[in-house]
XYZ file of C-alpha atoms in Angstrom:
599
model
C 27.746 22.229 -4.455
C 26.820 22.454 -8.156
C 22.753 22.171 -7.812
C 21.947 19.886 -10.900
C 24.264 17.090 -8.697
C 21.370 17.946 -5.738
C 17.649 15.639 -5.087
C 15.340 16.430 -2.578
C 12.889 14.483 -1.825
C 10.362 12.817 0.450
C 8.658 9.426 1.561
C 5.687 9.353 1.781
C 3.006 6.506 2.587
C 0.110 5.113 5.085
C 0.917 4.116 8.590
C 3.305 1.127 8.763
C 3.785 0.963 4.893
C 7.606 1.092 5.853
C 9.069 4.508 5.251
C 11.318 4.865 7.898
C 12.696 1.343 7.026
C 13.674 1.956 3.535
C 15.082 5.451 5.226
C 17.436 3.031 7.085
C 17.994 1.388 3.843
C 19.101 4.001 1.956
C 21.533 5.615 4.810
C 23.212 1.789 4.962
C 24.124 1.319 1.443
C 25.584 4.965 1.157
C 27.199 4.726 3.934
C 25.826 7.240 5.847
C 25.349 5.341 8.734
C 27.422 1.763 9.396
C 26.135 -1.790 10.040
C 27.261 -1.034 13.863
C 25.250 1.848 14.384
C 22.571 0.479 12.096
C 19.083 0.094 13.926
C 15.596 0.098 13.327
C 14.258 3.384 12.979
C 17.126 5.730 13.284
C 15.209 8.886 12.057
C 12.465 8.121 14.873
C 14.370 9.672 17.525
C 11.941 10.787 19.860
C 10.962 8.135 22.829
C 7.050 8.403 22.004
C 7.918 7.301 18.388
C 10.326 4.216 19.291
C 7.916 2.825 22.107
C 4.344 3.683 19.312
C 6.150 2.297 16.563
C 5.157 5.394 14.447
C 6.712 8.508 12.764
C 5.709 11.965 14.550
C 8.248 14.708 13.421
C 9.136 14.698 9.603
C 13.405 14.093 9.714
C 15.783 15.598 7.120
C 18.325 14.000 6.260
C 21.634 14.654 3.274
C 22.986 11.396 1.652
C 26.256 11.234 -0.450
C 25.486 8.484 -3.264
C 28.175 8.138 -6.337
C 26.508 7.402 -9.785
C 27.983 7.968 -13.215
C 31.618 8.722 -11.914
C 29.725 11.668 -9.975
C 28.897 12.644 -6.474
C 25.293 13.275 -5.917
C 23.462 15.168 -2.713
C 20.526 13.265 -1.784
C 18.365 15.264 0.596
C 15.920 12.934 2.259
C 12.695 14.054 4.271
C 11.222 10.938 5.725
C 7.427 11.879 6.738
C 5.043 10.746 9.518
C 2.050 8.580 7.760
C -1.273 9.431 10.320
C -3.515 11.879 9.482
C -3.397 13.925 12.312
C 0.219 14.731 11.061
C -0.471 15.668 7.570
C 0.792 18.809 8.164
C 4.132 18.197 8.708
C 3.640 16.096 5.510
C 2.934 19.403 3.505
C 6.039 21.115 5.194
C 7.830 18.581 3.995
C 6.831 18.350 0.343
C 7.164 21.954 0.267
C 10.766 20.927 0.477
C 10.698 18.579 -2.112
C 10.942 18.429 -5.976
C 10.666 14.541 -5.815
C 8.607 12.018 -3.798
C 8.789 8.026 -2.845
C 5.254 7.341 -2.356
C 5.678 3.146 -1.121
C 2.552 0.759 -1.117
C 2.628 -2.283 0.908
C 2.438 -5.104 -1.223
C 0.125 -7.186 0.852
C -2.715 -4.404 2.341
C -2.649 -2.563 -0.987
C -3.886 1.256 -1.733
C -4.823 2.984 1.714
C -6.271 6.029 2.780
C -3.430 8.165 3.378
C -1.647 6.523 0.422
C -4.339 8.428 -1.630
C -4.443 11.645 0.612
C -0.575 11.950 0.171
C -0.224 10.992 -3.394
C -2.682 13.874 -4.125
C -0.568 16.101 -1.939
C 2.310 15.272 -3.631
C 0.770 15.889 -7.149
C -0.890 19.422 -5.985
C 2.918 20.369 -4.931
C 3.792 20.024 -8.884
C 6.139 16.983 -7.375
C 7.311 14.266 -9.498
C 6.369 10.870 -7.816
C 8.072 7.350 -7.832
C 6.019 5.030 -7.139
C 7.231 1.568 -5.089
C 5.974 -1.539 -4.053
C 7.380 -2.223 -0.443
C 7.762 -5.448 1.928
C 8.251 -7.538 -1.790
C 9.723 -10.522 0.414
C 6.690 -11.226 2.937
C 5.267 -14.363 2.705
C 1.613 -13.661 1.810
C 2.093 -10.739 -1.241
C -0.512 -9.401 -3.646
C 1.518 -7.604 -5.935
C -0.570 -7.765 -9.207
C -3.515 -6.719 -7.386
C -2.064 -3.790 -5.998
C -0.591 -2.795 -9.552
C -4.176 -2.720 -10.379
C -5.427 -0.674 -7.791
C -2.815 1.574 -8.419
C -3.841 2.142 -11.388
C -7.239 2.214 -10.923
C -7.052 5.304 -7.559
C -3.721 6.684 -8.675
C -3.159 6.672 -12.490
C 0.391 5.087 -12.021
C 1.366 2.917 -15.002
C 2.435 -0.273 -14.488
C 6.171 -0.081 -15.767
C 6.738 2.920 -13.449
C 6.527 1.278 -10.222
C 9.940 0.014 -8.276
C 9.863 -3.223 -6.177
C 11.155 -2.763 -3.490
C 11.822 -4.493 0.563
C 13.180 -1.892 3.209
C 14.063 -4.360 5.149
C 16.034 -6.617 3.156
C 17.551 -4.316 0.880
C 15.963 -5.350 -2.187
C 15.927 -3.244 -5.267
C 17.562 -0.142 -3.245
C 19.918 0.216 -6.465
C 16.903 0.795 -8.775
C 15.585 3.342 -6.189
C 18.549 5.608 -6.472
C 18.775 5.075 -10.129
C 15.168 6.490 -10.303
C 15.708 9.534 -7.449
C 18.404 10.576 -9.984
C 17.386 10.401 -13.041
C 13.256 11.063 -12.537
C 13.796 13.833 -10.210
C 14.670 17.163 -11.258
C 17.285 19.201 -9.664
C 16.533 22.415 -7.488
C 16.400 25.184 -9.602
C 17.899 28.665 -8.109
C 20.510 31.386 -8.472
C 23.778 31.620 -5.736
C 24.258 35.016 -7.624
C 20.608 35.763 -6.347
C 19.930 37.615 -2.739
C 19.679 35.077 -0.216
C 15.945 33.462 0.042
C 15.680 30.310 2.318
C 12.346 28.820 3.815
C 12.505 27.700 7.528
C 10.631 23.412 7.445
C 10.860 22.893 10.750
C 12.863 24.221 14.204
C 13.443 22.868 17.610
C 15.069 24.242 20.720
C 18.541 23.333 21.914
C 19.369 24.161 25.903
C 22.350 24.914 25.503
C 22.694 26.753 22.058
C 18.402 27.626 21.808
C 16.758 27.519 18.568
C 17.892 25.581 15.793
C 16.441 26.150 12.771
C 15.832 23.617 9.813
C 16.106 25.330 6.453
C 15.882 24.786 2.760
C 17.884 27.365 0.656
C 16.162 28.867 -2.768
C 18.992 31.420 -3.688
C 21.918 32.830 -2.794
C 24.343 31.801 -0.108
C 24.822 31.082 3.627
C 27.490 30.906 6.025
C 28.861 31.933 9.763
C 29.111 35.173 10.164
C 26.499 36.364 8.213
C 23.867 38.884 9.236
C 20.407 37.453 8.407
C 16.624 38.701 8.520
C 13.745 36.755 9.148
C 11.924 38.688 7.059
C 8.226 38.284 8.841
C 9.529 38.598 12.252
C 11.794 41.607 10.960
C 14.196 40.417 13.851
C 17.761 40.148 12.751
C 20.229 37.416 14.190
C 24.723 36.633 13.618
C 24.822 32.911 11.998
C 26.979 31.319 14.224
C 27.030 27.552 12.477
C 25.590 25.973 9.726
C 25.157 22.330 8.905
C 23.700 19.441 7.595
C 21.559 16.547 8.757
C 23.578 13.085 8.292
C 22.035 11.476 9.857
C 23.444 13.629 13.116
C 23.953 17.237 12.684
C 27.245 18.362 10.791
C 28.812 21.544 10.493
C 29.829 22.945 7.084
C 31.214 25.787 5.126
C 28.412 26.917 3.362
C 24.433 26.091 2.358
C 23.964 26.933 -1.474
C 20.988 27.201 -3.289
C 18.845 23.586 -3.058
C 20.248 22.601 -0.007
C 18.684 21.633 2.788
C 20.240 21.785 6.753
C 20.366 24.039 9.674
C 21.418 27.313 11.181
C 21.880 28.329 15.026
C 22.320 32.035 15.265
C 22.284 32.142 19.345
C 18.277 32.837 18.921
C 16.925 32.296 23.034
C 13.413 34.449 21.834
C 11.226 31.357 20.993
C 8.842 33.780 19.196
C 11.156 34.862 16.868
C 11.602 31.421 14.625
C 8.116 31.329 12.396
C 7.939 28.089 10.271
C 7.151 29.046 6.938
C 9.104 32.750 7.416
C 11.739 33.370 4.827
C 15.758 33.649 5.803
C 17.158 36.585 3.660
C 20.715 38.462 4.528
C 20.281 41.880 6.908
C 22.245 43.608 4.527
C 21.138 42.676 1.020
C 17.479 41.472 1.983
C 15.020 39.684 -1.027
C 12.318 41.554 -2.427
C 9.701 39.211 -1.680
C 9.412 36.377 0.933
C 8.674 32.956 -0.257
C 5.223 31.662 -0.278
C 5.686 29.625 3.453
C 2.737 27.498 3.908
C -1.036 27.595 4.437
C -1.118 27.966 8.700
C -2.747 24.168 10.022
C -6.144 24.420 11.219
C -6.329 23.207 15.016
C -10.037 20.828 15.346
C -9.430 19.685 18.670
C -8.744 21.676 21.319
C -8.372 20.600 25.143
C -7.153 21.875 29.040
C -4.407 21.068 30.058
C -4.070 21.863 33.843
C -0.895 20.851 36.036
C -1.920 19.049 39.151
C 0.801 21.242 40.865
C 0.098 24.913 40.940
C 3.626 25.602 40.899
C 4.130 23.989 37.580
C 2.178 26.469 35.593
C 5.157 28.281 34.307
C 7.070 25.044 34.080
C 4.043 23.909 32.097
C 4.104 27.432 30.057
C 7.851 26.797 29.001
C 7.726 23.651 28.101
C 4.293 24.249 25.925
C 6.377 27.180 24.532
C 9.032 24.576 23.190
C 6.220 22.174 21.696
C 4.922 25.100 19.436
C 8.424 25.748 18.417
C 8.846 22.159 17.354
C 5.466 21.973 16.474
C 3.837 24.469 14.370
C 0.150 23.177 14.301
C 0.315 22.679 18.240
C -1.034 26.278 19.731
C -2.224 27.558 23.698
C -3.456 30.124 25.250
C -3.761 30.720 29.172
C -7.368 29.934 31.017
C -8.741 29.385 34.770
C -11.032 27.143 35.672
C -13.104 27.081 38.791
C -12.520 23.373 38.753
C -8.676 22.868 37.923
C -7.274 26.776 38.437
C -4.734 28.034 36.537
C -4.251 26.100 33.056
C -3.806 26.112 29.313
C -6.269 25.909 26.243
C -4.405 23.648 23.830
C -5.104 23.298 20.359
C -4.174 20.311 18.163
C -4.762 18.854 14.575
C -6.844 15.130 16.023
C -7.148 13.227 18.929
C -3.393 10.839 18.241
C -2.170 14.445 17.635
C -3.037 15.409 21.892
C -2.216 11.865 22.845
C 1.258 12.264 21.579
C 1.615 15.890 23.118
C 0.257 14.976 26.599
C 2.526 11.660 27.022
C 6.001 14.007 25.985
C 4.445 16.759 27.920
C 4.599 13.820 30.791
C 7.448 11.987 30.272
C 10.070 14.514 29.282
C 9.439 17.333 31.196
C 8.152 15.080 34.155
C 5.015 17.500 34.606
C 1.487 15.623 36.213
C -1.427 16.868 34.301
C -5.369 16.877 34.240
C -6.537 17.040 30.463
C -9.881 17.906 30.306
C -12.481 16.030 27.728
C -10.944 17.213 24.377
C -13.738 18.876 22.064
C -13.874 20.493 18.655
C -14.290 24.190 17.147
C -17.935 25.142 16.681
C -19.146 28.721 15.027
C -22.127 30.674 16.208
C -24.154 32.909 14.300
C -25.630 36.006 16.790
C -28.611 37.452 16.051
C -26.722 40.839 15.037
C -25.398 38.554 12.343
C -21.779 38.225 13.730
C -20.058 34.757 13.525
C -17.964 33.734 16.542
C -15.624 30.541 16.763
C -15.901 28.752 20.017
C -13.468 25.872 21.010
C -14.361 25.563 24.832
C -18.057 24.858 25.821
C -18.054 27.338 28.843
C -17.896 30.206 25.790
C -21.083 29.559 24.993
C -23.972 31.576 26.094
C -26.201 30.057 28.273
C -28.996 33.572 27.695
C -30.438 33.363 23.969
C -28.424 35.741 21.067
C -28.020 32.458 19.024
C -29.308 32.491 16.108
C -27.696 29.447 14.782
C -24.871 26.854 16.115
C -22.928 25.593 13.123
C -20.405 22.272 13.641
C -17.180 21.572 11.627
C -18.061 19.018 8.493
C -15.268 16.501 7.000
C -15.130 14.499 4.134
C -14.489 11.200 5.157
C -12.897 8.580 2.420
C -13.292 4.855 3.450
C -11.009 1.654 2.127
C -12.418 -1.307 3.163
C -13.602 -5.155 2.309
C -16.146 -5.217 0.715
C -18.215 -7.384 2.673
C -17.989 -4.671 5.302
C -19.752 -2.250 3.247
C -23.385 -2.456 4.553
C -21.285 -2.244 8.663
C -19.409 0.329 7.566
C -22.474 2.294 6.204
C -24.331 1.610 9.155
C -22.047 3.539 10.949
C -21.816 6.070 9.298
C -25.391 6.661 9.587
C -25.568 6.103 12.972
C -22.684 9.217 13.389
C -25.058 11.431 11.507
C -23.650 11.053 7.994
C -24.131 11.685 4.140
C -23.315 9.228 2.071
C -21.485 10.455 -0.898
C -19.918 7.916 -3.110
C -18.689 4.199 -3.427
C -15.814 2.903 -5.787
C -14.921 -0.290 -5.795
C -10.872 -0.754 -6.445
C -10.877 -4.318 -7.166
C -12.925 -7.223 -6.922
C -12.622 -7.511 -2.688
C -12.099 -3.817 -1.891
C -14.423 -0.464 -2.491
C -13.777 3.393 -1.439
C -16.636 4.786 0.169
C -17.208 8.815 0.409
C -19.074 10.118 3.644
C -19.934 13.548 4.766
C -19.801 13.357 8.736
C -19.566 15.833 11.363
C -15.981 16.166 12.673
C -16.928 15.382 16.635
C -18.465 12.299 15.305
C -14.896 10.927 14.002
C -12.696 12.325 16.190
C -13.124 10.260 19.231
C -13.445 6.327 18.186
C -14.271 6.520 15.024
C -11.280 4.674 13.885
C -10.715 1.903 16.676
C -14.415 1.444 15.631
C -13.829 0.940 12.018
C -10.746 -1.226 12.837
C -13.407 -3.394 14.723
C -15.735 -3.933 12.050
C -13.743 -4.248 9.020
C -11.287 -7.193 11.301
C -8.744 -4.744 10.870
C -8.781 -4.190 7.402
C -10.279 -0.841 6.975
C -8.546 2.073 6.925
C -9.765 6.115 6.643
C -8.814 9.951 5.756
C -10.349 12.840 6.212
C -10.436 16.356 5.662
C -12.389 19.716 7.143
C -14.594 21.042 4.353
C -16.473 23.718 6.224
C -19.342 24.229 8.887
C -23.033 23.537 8.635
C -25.877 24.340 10.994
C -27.132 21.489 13.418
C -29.467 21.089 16.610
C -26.150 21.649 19.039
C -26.957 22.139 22.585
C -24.300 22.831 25.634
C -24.824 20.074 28.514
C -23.526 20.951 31.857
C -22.885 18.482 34.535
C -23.707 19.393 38.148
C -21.761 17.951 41.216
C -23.247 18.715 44.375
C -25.263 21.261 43.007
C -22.604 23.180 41.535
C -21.463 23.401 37.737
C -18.128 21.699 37.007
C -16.813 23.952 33.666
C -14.648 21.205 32.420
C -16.894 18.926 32.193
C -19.353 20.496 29.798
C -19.475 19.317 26.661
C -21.734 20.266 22.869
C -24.005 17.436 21.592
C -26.889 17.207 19.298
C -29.934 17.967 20.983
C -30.986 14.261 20.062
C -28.788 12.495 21.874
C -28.129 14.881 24.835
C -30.546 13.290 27.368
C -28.991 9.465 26.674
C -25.576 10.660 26.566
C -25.994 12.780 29.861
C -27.792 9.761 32.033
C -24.402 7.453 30.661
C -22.019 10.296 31.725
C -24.063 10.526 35.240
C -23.427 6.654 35.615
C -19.913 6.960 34.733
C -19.043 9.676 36.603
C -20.825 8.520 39.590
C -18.452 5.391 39.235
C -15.289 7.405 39.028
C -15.903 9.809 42.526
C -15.447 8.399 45.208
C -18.325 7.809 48.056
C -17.978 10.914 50.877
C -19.369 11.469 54.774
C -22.384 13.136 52.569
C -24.606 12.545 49.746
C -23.506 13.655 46.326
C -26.012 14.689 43.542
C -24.467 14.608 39.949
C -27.119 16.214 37.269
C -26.651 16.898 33.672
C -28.620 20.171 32.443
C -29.274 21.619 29.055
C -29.696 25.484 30.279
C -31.795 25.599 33.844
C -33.508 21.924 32.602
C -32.167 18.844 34.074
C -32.073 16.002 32.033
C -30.476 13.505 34.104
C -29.167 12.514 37.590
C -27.392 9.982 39.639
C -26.777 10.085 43.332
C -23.411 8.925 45.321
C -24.827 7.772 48.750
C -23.042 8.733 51.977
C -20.425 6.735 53.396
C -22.201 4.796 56.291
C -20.214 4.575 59.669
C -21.441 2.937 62.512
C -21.481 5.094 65.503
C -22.747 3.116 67.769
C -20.648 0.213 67.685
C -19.031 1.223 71.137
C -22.601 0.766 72.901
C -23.620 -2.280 73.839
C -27.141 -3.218 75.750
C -28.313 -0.083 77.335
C -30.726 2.411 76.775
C -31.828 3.447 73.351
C -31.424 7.404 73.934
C -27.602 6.921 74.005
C -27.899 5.538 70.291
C -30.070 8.166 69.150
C -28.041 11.095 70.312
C -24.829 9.737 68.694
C -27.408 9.381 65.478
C -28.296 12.807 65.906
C -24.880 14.317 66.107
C -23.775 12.361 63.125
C -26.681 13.752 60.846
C -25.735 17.225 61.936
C -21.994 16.569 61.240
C -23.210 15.111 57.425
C -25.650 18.305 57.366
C -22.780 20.482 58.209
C -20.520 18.382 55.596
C -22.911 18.745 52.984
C -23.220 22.611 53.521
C -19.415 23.251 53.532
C -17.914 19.961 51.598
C -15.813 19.948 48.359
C -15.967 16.992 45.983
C -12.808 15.789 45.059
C -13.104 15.094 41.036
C -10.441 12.618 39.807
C -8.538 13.088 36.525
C -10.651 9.484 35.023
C -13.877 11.556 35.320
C -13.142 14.590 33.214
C -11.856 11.902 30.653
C -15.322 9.518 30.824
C -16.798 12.246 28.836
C -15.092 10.758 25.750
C -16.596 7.199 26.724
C -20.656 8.053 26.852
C -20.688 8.031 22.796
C -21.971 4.527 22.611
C -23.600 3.897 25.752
């Protein structure tokens, strides 16, 4: 197809701003879908998006829309709207020469609305802006002009109105896509160059791979190169997205779709790598994308040794369709055999735990998820530690640095001074506050990154009624008072359940994680000590009492001496218990960890 008939572009927006509505929307009124097989959501395919209501994997998809007597190729990328998934955001925009960036016309400018509009802009994309849900009851559309134009820059008489869900103003949206966006530029003459978005694995005909093409040409039967895995693969079908995948002749430059080439090596696909032809290869690879930055990392251990290499595969398949997921093998003394996982925020592991559970049926223990921290050795070397048992208990530290992010607030402003508070209560430094109207302010925080992760949001939902919303980025490490807490059960250290914490609140946090986890084990025959110690220094303990049973039940009357013997045998039996014992630990107790923050 001719490329100046060709649009690519993306939606972006906050959570629940309605971007995979209008998606709907647009695939109704071209056609690419009927009213029959119409339903809410269709690019939300995955079961953990339908029953969370959210957007996880960015979707491609290729419309056919006639304007002007001509046929026009509209290339859509709808994108998730958290901002543990910003990533797949920039993959997407990457894609992209155009963007719909939608704000709801009753909650206004949000968080990510700002966070992807500046994305958008530092991609060199050209952005429409739209007003979405224009048919609710409650609306405050000239308000939201003006913030618009207050955060954004956006001039008033460039913004669409717009409803997904009732099809308003959908003509004036495809008017714009066409005649604001530019079409791809690139050369079919030109050596094949095409960057691989996204991929995902196929049982039955392995990896698919999502591409967009720059130059040249691509068909079956072609030889290709991935040019930084140097393997070389036969194209045996290439396609389209629309909205189902559908084979075609040929990709040409600007287009976006797929490729299987029989690929079962799930190491070989790269997101980012460049496609190229074996036999007439590019000079240079495309520029790919800047590899994600995993904050959060956790273990994963399956509660049936004979999962592990169950586990291993289907972890291997996550990466593939996840490129900021990563793991690497580790024991435990605790658990056994199990898998350091690395994600992008805490929604981000939710999301990979419940498919790890519910599609490939596999029972897990997650251990208390915790964030990368760098230490500076006395020999001046810096080493990055995301699981607390790496730390050295002996000295050799000369400093523990923990990961800072820039945290931008929208909220009322009567929840300013709560809001604050907060913030100062989670260690922060206040930066800035802009107010966007006469009801609503931005406020800038420095904060450190385990301080946010855990409840920081649900917390800020709390306080601001529901109204605030937040974004935030990693802008580098700074040293702190860190110390590593270990928790003793039974006298022995439980690895998993270490955690890092400031030094000032290690000794309140470790008496609430005693309490809690002497809630969540259950009583024994013996007594169970649980400690929590900084180093050889105990800073806390709780004891689980023995289970009582009463021997002496049978006897009745008699002589005392047959009471004390059976006393005597059962405090050798809870003796010998004690010596020889194990404490079971439940999966709730290596997850109370998370709940001690505000105790």
């Amino acid at each position: 197809m001719d490329p100046k008939f060709i649009r690519n572009f993306s939606i972006v927006a906050h959570i629940d701003h309605g971007k995979s509505t209008l998606a709907d929307q647009l695939l109704l009124k071209t056609g690419t879908i009927t009213q029959r097989e119409f339903r809410e959501q269709i690019l939300d395919d995955l079961d953990v998006e339908r029953e969370r209501g959210i957007t996880v994997k960015a979707r491609a998809v290729a419309i056919h829309h006639t304007y002007q007597g001509h046929d026009y190729e509209l290339n859509l990328v709808d994108t998730p709207g958290h901002v543990d998934f910003h990533y797949e955001v920039s993959r997407s925009l990457a894609a992209c020469e155009g963007a719909l960036l939608l704000v709801d016309a009753f909650q206004g400018v949000q968080a990510q609305t700002v966070a992807n509009a500046y994305a958008a802009i530092d991609a060199n994309l050209v952005i429409i802006p739209c007003i979405n849900k224009i048919d609710l009851p409650l609306v405050r559309t000239e308000e939201v002009l003006e913030e618009m134009h207050t955060v954004l820059g956006i001039q008033r008489k460039d913004v669409l109105m717009v409803s997904g869900k009732s099809g308003i103003g959908i003509d004036d949206v495809f008017e714009a896509l066409i005649e604001r966006i530019p079409p791809p530029a690139g050369d079919a003459a030109a050596p094949l160059k095409a960057l691989i978005f996204d991929s995902k694995y196929d049982n039955y005909r392995g990896v698919v791979t999502y591409i967009r093409v720059r130059d040249g040409r691509l068909a079956a039967g072609m030889k290709i190169l991935f040019m930084s895995g140097r393997s070389t693969h036969e194209v045996l079908e290439v396609g389209q997205f629309r909205p189902d995948m559908k084979k075609c002749d040929e990709l040409g430059p600007g287009q976006v779709g797929y490729i299987v080439a029989g690929i079962k090596d799930l190491g070989s696909v790269r997101v980012g790598d460049t496609v190229t032809l074996a036999s007439r290869p590019a000079d240079s690879p495309l520029p790919g994308y800047k590899a994600p930055q995993q904050m959060v990392f956790c273990g994963m251990y399956p509660i049936e040794a004979t999962d592990f290499e169950k586990l291993r595969e289907e972890l291997q398949k996550m990466s593939l369709n996840d490129a900021s997921f990563s793991f690497v093998p580790e024991t435990s003394d605790a658990l056994g055999f199990g898998f350091r996982c690395g994600f992008l925020g805490m929604l981000h592991m939710e999301i990979i735990q419940q498919r790890l559970e519910k599609e490939a049926e596999i029972d897990l223990i997650q251990t208390a998820p915790n964030v990368t921290y760098e230490l500076l050795m006395n020999d001046d070397a810096t080493v990055r530690v995301d699981n607390p048992q790496e730390v050295p208990t002996t000295g050799g530290i000369k400093e523990f640095r923990e990961p800072i992010v820039r945290v931008n607030f929208i909220v009322p402003a009567e929840s300013i001074g709560t809001v604050m508070q907060l913030c100062e209560d989670r260690r922060g430094t206040y930066k800035t506050t802009e107010y966007l109207g006469m009801k609503r302010a931005q406020l800038a925080y420095e904060l450190p990154l385990a301080e946010v992760i855990y409840d920081m949001h649900d917390r800020l939902k709390s306080i601001t009624r529901g109204y605030g919303t937040m974004d935030y980025e990693v802008i580098g490490f700074r040293g702190a008072d860190l110390v590593k807490v270990d928790i003793l059960v039974k006298g022995e250290r439980v690895d998993a359940l270490a955690t890092i914490m400031h030094r000032d609140q290690a000794e309140r946090r470790g008496r609430g994680l005693c309490k809690r986890l002497k809630e969540e084990i259950s009583k024994h025959q013996f007594e169970i000590p649980i400690q929590a110690a900084i180093g050889s220094r105990i800073i806390a303990r709780e004891t689980i009492s023995a289970l009582r049973k009463n021997v002496t039940a049978k006897c009745y009357g008699g002589d005392i001496t047959r009471k004390r013997k059976l006393w005597a045998k059962q405090r050798e039996g809870k003796k010998r218990l004690k010596q020889f014992g194990q404490v079971e630990i439940p999966q709730k107790a290596f997850l109370s960890v998370l709940e001690v923050g505000d105790d």
